[in-house]
Coordinates of C-alpha atoms in Angstrom, one line a residue:
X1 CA 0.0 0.0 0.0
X2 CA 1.6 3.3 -1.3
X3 CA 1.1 6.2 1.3
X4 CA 1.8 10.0 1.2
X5 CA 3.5 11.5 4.1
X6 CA 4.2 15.1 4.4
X7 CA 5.7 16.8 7.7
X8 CA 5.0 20.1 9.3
X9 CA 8.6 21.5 10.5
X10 CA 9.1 24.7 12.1
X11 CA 11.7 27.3 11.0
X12 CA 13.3 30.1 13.3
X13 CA 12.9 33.6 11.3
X14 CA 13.4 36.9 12.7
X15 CA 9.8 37.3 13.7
X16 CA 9.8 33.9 15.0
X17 CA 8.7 30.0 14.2
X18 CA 7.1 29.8 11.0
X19 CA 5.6 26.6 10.1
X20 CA 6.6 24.7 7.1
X21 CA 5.4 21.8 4.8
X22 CA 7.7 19.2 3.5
X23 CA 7.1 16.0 1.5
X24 CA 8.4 12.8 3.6
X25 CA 7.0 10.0 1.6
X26 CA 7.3 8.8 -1.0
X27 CA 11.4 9.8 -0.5
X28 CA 12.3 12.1 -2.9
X29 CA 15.7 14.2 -3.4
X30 CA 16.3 17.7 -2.8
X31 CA 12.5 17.7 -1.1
X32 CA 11.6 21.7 -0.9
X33 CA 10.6 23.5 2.4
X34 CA 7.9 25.1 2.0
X35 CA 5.8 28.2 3.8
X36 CA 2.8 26.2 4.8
X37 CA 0.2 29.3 4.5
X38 CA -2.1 28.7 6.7
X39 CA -2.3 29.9 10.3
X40 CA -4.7 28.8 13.1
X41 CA -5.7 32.5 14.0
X42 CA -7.4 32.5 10.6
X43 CA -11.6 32.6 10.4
X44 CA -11.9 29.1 8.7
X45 CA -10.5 27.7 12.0
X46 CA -11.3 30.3 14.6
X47 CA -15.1 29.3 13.6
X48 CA -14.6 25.7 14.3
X49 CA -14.8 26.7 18.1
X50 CA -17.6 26.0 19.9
X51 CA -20.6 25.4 17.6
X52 CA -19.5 25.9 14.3
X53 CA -22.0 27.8 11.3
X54 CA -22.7 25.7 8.6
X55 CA -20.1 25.0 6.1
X56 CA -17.0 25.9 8.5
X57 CA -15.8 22.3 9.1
X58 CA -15.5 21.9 4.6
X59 CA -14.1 25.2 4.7
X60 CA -11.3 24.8 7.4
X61 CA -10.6 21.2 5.3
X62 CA -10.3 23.1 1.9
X63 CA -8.3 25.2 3.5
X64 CA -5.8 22.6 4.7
X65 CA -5.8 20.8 1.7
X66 CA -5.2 23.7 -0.7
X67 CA -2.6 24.2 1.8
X68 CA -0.8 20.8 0.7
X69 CA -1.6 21.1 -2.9
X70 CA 0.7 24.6 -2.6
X71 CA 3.3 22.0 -2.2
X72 CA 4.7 21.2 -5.7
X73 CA 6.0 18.5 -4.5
X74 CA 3.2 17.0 -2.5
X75 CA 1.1 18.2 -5.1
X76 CA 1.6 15.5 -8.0
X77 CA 0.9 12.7 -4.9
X78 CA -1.8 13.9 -3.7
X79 CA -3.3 14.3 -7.2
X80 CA -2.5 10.7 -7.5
X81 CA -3.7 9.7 -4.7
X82 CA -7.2 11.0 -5.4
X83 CA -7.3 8.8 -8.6
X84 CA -6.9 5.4 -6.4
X85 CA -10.3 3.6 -6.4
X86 CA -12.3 0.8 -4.3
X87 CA -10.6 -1.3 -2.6
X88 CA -7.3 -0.1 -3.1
X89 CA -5.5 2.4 -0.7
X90 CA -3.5 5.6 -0.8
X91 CA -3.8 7.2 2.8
X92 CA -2.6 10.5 3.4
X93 CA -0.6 11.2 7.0
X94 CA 0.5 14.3 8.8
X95 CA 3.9 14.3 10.6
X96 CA 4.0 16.1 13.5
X97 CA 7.5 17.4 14.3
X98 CA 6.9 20.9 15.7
X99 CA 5.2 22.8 18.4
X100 CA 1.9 24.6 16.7
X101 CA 1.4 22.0 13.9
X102 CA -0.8 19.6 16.6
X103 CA -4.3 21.8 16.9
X104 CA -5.0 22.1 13.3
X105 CA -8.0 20.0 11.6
X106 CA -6.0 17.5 9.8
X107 CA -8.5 15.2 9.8
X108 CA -10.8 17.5 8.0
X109 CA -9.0 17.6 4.7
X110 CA -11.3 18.4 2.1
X111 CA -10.6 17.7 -1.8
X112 CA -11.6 20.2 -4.2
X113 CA -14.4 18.0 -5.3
X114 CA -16.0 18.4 -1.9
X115 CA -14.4 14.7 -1.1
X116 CA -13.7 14.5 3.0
X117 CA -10.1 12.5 3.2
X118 CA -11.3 11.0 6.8
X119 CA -14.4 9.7 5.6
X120 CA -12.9 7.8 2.9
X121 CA -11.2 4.1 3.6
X122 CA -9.4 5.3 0.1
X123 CA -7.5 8.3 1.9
X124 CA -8.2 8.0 5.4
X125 CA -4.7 8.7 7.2
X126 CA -3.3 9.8 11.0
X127 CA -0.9 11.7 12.6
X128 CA 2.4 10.2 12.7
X129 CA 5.2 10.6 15.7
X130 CA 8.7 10.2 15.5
X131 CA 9.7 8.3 19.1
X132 CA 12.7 8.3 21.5
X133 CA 12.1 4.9 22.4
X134 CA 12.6 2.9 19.2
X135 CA 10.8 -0.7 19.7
X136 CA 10.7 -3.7 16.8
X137 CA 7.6 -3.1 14.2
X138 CA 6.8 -6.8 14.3
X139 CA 4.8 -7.9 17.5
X140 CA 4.1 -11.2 19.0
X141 CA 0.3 -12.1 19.6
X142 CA -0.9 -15.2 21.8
X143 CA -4.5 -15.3 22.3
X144 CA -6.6 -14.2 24.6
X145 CA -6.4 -10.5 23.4
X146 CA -6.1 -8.8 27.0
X147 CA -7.9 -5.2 27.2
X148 CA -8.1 -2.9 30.6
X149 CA -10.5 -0.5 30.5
X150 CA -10.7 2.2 33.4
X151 CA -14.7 3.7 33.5
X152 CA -14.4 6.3 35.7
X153 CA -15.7 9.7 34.9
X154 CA -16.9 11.8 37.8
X155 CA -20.3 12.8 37.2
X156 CA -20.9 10.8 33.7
X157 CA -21.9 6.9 34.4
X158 CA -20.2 4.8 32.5
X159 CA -23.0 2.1 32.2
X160 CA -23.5 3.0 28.5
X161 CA -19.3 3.1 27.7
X162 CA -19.4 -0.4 29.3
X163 CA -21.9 -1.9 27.3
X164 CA -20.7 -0.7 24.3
X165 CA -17.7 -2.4 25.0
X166 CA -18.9 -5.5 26.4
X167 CA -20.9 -5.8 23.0
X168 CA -17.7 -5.4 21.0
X169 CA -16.2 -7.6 22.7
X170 CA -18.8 -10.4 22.8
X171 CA -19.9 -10.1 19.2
X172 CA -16.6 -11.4 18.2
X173 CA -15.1 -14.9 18.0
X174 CA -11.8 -13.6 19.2
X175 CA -10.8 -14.8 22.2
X176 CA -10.9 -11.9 24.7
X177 CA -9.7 -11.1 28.8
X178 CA -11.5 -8.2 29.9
X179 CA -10.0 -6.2 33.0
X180 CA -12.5 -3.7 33.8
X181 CA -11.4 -0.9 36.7
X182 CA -14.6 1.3 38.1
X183 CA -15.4 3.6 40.7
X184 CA -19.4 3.6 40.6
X185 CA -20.8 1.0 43.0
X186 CA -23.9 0.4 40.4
X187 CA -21.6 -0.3 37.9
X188 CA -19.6 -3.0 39.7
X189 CA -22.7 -4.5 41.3
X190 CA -23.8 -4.8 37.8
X191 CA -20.7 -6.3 36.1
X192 CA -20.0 -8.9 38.9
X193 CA -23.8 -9.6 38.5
X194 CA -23.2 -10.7 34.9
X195 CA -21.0 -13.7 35.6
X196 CA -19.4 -13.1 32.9
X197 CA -16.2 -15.6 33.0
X198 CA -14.1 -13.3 30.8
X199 CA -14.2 -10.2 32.2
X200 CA -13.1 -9.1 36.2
X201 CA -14.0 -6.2 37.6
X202 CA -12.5 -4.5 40.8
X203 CA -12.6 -1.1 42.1
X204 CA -10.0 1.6 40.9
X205 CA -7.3 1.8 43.1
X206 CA -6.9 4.7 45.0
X207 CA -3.5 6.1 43.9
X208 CA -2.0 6.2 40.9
X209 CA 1.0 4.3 41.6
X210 CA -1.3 1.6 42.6
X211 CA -3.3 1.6 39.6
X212 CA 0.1 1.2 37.8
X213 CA 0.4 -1.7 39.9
X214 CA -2.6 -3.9 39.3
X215 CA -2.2 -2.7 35.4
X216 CA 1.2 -4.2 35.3
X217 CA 0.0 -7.3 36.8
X218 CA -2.2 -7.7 33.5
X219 CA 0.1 -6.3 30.8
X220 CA -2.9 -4.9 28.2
X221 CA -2.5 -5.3 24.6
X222 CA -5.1 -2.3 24.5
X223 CA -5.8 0.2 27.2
X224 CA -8.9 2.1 27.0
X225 CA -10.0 5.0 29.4
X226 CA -12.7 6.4 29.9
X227 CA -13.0 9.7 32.3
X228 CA -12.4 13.5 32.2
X229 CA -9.3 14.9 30.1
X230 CA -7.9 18.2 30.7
X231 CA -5.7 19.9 28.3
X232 CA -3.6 22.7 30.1
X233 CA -0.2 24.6 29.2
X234 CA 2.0 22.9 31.5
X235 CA 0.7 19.5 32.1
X236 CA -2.4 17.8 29.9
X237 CA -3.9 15.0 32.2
X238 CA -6.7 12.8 32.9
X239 CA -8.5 12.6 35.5
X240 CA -9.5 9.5 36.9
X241 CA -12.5 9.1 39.9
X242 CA -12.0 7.2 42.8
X243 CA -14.7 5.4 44.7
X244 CA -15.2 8.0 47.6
X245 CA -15.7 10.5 44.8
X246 CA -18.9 9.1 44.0
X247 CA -19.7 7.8 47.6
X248 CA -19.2 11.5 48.8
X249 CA -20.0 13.7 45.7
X250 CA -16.8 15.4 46.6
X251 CA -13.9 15.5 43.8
X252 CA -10.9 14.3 44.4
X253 CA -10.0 12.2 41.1
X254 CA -6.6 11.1 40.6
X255 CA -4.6 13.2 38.0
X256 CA -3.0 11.0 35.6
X257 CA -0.1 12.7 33.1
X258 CA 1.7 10.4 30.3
X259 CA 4.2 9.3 31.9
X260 CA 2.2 7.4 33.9
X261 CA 0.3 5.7 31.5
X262 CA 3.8 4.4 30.5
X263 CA 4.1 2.4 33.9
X264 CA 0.8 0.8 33.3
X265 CA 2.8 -1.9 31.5
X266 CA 5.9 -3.6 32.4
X267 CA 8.8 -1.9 31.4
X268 CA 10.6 -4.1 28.7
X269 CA 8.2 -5.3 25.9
X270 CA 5.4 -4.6 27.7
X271 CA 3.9 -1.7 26.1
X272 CA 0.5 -1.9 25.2
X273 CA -0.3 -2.1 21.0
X274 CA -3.2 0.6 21.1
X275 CA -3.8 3.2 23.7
X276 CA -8.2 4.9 23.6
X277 CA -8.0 8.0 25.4
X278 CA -12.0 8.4 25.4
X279 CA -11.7 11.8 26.9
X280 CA -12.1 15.3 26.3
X281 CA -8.9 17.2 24.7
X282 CA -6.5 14.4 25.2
X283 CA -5.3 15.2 22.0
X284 CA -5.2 18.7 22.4
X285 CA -2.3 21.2 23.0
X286 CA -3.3 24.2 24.7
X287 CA -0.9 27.7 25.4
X288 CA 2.3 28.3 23.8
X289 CA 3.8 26.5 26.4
X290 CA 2.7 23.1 25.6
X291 CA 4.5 21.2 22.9
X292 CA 2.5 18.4 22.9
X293 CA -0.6 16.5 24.1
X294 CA -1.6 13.8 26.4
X295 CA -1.7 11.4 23.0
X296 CA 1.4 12.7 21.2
X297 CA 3.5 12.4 24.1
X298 CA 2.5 9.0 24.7
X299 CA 4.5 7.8 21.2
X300 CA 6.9 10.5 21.5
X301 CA 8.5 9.4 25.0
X302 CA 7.0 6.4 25.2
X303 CA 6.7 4.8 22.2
X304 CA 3.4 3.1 21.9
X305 CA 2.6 2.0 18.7
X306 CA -0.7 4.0 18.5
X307 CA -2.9 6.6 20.7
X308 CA -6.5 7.3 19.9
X309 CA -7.8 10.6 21.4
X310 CA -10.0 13.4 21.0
X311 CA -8.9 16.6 19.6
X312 CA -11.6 18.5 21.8
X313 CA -14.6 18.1 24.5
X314 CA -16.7 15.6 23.4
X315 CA -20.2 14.5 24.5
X316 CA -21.0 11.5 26.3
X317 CA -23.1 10.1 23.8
X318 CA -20.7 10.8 21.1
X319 CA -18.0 8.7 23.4
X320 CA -20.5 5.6 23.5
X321 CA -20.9 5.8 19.9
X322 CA -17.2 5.7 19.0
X323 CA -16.5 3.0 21.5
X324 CA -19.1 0.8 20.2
X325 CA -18.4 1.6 16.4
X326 CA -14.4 1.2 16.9
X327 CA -14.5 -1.7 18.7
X328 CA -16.7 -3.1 16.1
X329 CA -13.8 -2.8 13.7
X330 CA -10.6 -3.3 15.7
X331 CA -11.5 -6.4 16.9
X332 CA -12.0 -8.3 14.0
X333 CA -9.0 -6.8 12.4
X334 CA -7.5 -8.9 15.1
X335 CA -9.1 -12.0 14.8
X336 CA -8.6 -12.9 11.1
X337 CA -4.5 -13.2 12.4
X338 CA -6.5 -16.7 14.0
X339 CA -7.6 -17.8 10.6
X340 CA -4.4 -16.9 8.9
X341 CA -1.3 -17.4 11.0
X342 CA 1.0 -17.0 8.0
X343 CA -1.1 -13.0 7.5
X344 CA 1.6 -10.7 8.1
X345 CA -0.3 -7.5 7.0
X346 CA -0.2 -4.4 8.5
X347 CA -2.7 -2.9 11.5
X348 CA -4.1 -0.7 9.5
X349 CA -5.4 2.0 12.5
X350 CA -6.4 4.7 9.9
X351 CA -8.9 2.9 8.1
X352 CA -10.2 1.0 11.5
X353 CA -11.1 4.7 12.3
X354 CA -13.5 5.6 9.3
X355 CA -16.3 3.5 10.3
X356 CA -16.5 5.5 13.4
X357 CA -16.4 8.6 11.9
X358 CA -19.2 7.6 9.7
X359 CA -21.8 6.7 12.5
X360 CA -20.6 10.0 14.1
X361 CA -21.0 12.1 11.0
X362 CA -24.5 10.2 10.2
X363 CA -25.9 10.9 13.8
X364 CA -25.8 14.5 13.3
X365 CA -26.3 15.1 9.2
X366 CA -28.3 11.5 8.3
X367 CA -28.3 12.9 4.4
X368 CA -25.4 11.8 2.0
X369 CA -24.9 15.2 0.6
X370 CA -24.6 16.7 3.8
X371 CA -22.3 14.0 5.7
X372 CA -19.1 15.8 7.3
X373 CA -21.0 19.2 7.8
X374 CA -20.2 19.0 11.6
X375 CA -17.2 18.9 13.9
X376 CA -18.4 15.5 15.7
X377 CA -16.6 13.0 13.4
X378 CA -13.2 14.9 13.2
X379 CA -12.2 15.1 17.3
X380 CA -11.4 11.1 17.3
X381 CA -7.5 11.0 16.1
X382 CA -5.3 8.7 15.3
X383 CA -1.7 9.3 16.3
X384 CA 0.8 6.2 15.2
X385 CA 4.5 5.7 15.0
X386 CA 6.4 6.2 11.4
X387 CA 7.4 2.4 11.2
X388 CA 3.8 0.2 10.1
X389 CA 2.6 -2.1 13.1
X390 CA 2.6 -5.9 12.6
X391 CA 1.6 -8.9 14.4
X392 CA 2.6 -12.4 14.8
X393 CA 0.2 -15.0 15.5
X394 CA 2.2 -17.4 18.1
X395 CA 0.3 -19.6 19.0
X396 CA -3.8 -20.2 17.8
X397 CA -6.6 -21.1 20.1
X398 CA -9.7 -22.4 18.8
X399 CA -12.4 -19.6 18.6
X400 CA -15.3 -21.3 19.4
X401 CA -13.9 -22.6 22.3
X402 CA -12.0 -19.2 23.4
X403 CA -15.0 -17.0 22.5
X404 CA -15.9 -14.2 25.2
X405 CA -19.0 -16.0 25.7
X406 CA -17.7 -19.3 26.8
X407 CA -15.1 -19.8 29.9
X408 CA -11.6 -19.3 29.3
X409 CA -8.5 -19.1 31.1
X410 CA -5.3 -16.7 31.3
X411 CA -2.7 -16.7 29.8
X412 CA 0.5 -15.0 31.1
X413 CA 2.8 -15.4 27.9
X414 CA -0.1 -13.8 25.6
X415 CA 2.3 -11.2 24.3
X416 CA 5.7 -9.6 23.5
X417 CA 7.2 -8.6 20.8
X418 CA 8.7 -10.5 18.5
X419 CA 12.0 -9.4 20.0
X420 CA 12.1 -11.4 23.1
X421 CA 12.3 -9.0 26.4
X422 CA 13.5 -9.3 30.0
X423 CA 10.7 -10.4 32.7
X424 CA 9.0 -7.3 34.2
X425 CA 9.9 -6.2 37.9
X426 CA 6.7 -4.3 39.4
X427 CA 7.3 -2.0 42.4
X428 CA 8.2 -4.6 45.4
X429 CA 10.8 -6.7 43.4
X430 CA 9.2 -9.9 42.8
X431 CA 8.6 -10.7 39.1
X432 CA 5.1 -10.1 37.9
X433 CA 3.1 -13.7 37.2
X434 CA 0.7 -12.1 34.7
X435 CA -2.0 -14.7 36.5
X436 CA -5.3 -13.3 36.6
X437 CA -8.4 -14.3 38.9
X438 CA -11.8 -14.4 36.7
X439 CA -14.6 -13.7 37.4
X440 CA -16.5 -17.2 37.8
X441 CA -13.4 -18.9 36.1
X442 CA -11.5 -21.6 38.0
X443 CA -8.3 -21.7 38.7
X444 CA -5.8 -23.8 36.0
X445 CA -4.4 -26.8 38.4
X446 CA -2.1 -28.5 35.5
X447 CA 1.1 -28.4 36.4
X448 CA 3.1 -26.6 33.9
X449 CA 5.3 -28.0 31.9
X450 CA 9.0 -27.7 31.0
X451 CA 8.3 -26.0 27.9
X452 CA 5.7 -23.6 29.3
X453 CA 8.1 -22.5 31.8
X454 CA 10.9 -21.6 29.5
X455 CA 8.3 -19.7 27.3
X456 CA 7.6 -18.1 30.6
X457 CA 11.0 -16.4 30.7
X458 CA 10.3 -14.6 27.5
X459 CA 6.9 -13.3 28.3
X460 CA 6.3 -9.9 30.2
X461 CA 4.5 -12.1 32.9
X462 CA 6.5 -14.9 32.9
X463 CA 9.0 -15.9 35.3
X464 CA 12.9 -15.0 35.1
X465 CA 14.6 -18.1 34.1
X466 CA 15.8 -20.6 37.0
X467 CA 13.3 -19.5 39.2
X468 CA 11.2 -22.0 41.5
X469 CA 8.8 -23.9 39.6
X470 CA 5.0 -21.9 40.1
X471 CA 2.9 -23.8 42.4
X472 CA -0.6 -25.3 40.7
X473 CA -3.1 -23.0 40.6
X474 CA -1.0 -20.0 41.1
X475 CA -0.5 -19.5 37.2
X476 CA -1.8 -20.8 33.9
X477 CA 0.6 -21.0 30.5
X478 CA 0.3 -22.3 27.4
X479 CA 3.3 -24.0 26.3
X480 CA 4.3 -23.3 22.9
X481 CA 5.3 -25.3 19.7
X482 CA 8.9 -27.1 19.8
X483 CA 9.8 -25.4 16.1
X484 CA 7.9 -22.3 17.0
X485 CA 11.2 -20.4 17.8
X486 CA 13.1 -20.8 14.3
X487 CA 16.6 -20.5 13.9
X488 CA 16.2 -16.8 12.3
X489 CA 13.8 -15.4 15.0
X490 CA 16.6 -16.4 17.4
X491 CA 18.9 -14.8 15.5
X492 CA 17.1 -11.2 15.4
X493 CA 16.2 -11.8 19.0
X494 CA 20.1 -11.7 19.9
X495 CA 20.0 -8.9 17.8
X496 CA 17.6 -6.7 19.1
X497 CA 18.8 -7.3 22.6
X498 CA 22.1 -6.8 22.0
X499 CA 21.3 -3.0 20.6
X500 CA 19.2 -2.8 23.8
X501 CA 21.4 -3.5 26.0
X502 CA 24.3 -1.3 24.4
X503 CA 21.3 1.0 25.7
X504 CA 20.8 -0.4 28.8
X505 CA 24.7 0.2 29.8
X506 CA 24.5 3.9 28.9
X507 CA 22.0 4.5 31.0
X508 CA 22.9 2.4 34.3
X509 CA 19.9 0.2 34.9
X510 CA 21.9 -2.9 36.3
X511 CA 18.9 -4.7 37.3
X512 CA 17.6 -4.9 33.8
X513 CA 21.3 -5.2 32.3
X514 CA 21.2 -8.8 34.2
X515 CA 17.7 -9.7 33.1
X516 CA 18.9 -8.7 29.5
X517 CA 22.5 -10.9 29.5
X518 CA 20.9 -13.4 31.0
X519 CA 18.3 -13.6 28.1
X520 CA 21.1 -13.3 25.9
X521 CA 22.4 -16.4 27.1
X522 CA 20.1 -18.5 27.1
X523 CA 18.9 -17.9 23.4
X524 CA 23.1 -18.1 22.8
X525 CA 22.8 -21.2 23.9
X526 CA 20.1 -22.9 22.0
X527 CA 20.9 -21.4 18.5
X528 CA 24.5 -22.9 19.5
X529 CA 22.4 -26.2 20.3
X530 CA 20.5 -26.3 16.8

């Protein structure tokens, strides 16, 4: 799939940054800087705020695009890319670089024919980050796909948000572990009420540090929250209700920045594939002062591989809708890797988000010629990393069998990427187990075997190797395939931990340094054995 990527880059002048265009992709020589032309004090965005008159959000998009057409040469790609028909793919991303370039509409890019780029699976594109924390673009997947979802906005129930993703998730035949953190005593009455053997629901804890906790303990492959976001000048947050905020009426939410989000996953190879921020502004920069948001900074210093957000207050029922819609979407995308271990394709996130643009745009303007007329369906972004996101089916589980309707167990060595990592070390010092209580499920009381545990060592939640053996019932693991780990995967394994522990040296983490040689070692040893 071809893609056009052109990147907004700041230049000092004598009367200060101006912002700039310049092509990116496809790689051209001698690429020109240009003047991008557009500023955000002009009308056509100044009358997106608040409720905007009709026409403003296909003005503020013609004005973007005529922007990148001003490009000669973005131009000629962009002009190509229009041409590309059903089913075939030409999306169109922004790269964010510079400070200023975050709050502008890109998502509302509107061709000269009248042609919305974000409603259309042809041209639907992101925003792309560069990160500081380089991580390998191939990840492993081991069902069951493991999602944390934290309801908990003060003074919004989060009944509806729940169900919308408790339909996703049980509509599919993907095998799915829900972890489900409230503060609403209806809400958790309700859940545990269910039975439902998939999903486990507990309280939110009532610090931050100890929500970091309990999410490390599960090690998400998607995080989703859902509460209050605040965009300010100096420090864009969330914030996340406790349960005496609800009991008492009285506010005192937990205010969570981006960098913690990044120690809601174990530290090595334990970053979640796709962060939801369902909350107002979380992709929103506010005051000179703030180079970038809650979202961007979640790729830029921590390197997730994707952050969806909103761009600007958004309305309960709007949040609902987009859960329900994306989920619909996302999950699948993940369940034809079951059918098709040898798929090798992509995630594509862009296009996973047109569907839910649609159903926004349709709630408000229901008539074709009118779709896109309102704001609603451009505040969901997509930010992503430059480098495409793949997964790797490791081991398949039966769907019918590992459906979210039907019992199922956990599985601690459900993920890591492809480039085997160190165990994680929570706060207290004893390796995580990645074992999770379910609700109605039974504990696993097969002793694991020799296999298992070594696959254990290369998990996030497995054991370090030459630890204890785990005690029935304590943990459940799959063990893997004999011929699973091939020579070559070995090979880049070495590879990729060798660069990161050149990394690991420089910055003094001796802890992690001897989880990492001793990895190195053992995976020395067997491609020596083979």
């Amino acid at each position: 799939m071809s893609r056009l990527v052109f990147s907004i880059v700041g230049q000092q002048t004598a009367d200060g940054t101006v912002l700039g265009i310049v092509l990116k992709e496809p790689p051209r020589f001698g690429k020109n800087w240009a003047p991008l032309g557009v500023s955000l004090a002009a009308p056509a965005f100044q009358a997106l705020h608040g409720v905007p008159p009709e026409g403003a959000v296909r003005a503020a998009g013609r004005a973007l695009f005529d922007a990148v057409m001003a490009n000669k040469d973005l131009a000629p790609h962009l002009t190509a890319a229009l041409q590309v028909q059903p089913p075939e793919r030409y999306p169109v991303f922004v790269e964010l670089t510079t400070p200023g370039a975050e709050n502008f509409p890109w998502e509302a890019l509107c061709s000269q024919e009248g042609d919305f780029l974000g409603l259309d699976e042809r041209w639907a594109g992101g925003r792309i980050v560069e990160t500081i924390s380089p991580l390998p673009g191939v990840w492993r997947f081991e069902p069951p796909l493991r999602v944390a979802a934290v309801l908990s906005c003060l003074g919004v129930p989060a009944a509806d948000e729940w169900a919308a993703l408790r339909d996703a998730c049980a509509a599919t035949g993907l095998p799915v572990r829900l972890l489900v953190l409230v503060s609403e005593e209806a809400l958790h009455e309700e859940i545990a009420a269910a039975g439902l053997d998939w999903v486990t629901v507990e309280f939110v804890p009532p610090t931050v540090q100890e929500i970091g906790e309990r999410l490390q303990m599960f090690d998400a492959h998607v995080l989703h929250m859902f509460c209050h976001g605040l965009s300010t000048e100096t420090s864009p947050h969330l914030q996340v209700a406790v349960r005496s905020d609800w009991l008492t009426a009285t506010s005192s939410s937990l205010m969570v920045e981006a960098q913690d989000i990044r120690t809601f996953n174990p530290r090595v190879g334990g970053l979640p594939w796709l962060v939801v921020l369902n909350s107002c502004e979380t992709a929103g920069a506010s005051g000179e002062e703030a180079v970038r948001s809650l979202a961007l900074d979640l790729i830029y210093e921590g390197g997730v591989p994707a952050v969806v957000a909103m761009r600007e207050p958004v309305r309960s029922d709007d949040a609902v809708l987009f859960t329900g819609a994306f989920y619909d979407q996302l999950l699948p995308e993940f369940e034809k890797l079951l059918h098709d271990a040898t798929e090798n394709d992509p995630v594509d996130w862009a296009r996973l988000m047109v569907g839910a643009r649609h159903q926004l745009a349709e709630q408000y303007e229901p008539l074709s010629d009118q779709l896109g007329t309102k704001k609603e369906w451009t505040l969901p972004v997509v930010y992503t990393r430059p480098a495409v996101f793949r997964l790797q089916v490791g081991h398949t589980v039966d769907a019918q069998v590992a459906a979210p309707s039907l019992p199922s167990t956990p599985n601690p060595a459900a993920r890591v990427p492809a480039a085997p990592a160190p165990p994680a070390t929570p706060p207290g010092g004893e390796p995580t187990t990645g074992a999770e209580a379910t609700t109605g499920a039974q504990p696993s009381t097969a002793a694991p075997s020799e296999d298992a545990e070594e696959s254990a060592a290369e998990s996030p939640g497995g054991r370090p190797t030459g630890s204890p053996p785990v005690t029935p019932g304590q943990e459940s693991v799959h063990s893997e395939p004999a011929d699973l780990e091939t020579t070559r995967s070995i090979a880049l394994s070495i590879d990729a931990l060798t660069g990161l522990r050149d990394q690991l040296a420089i910055s003094g983490d001796s802890q992690m340094l001897s989880d990492v040689d001793q990895e190195l070692s053992r995976l020395t040893d067997r491609l020596e054995g083979r």
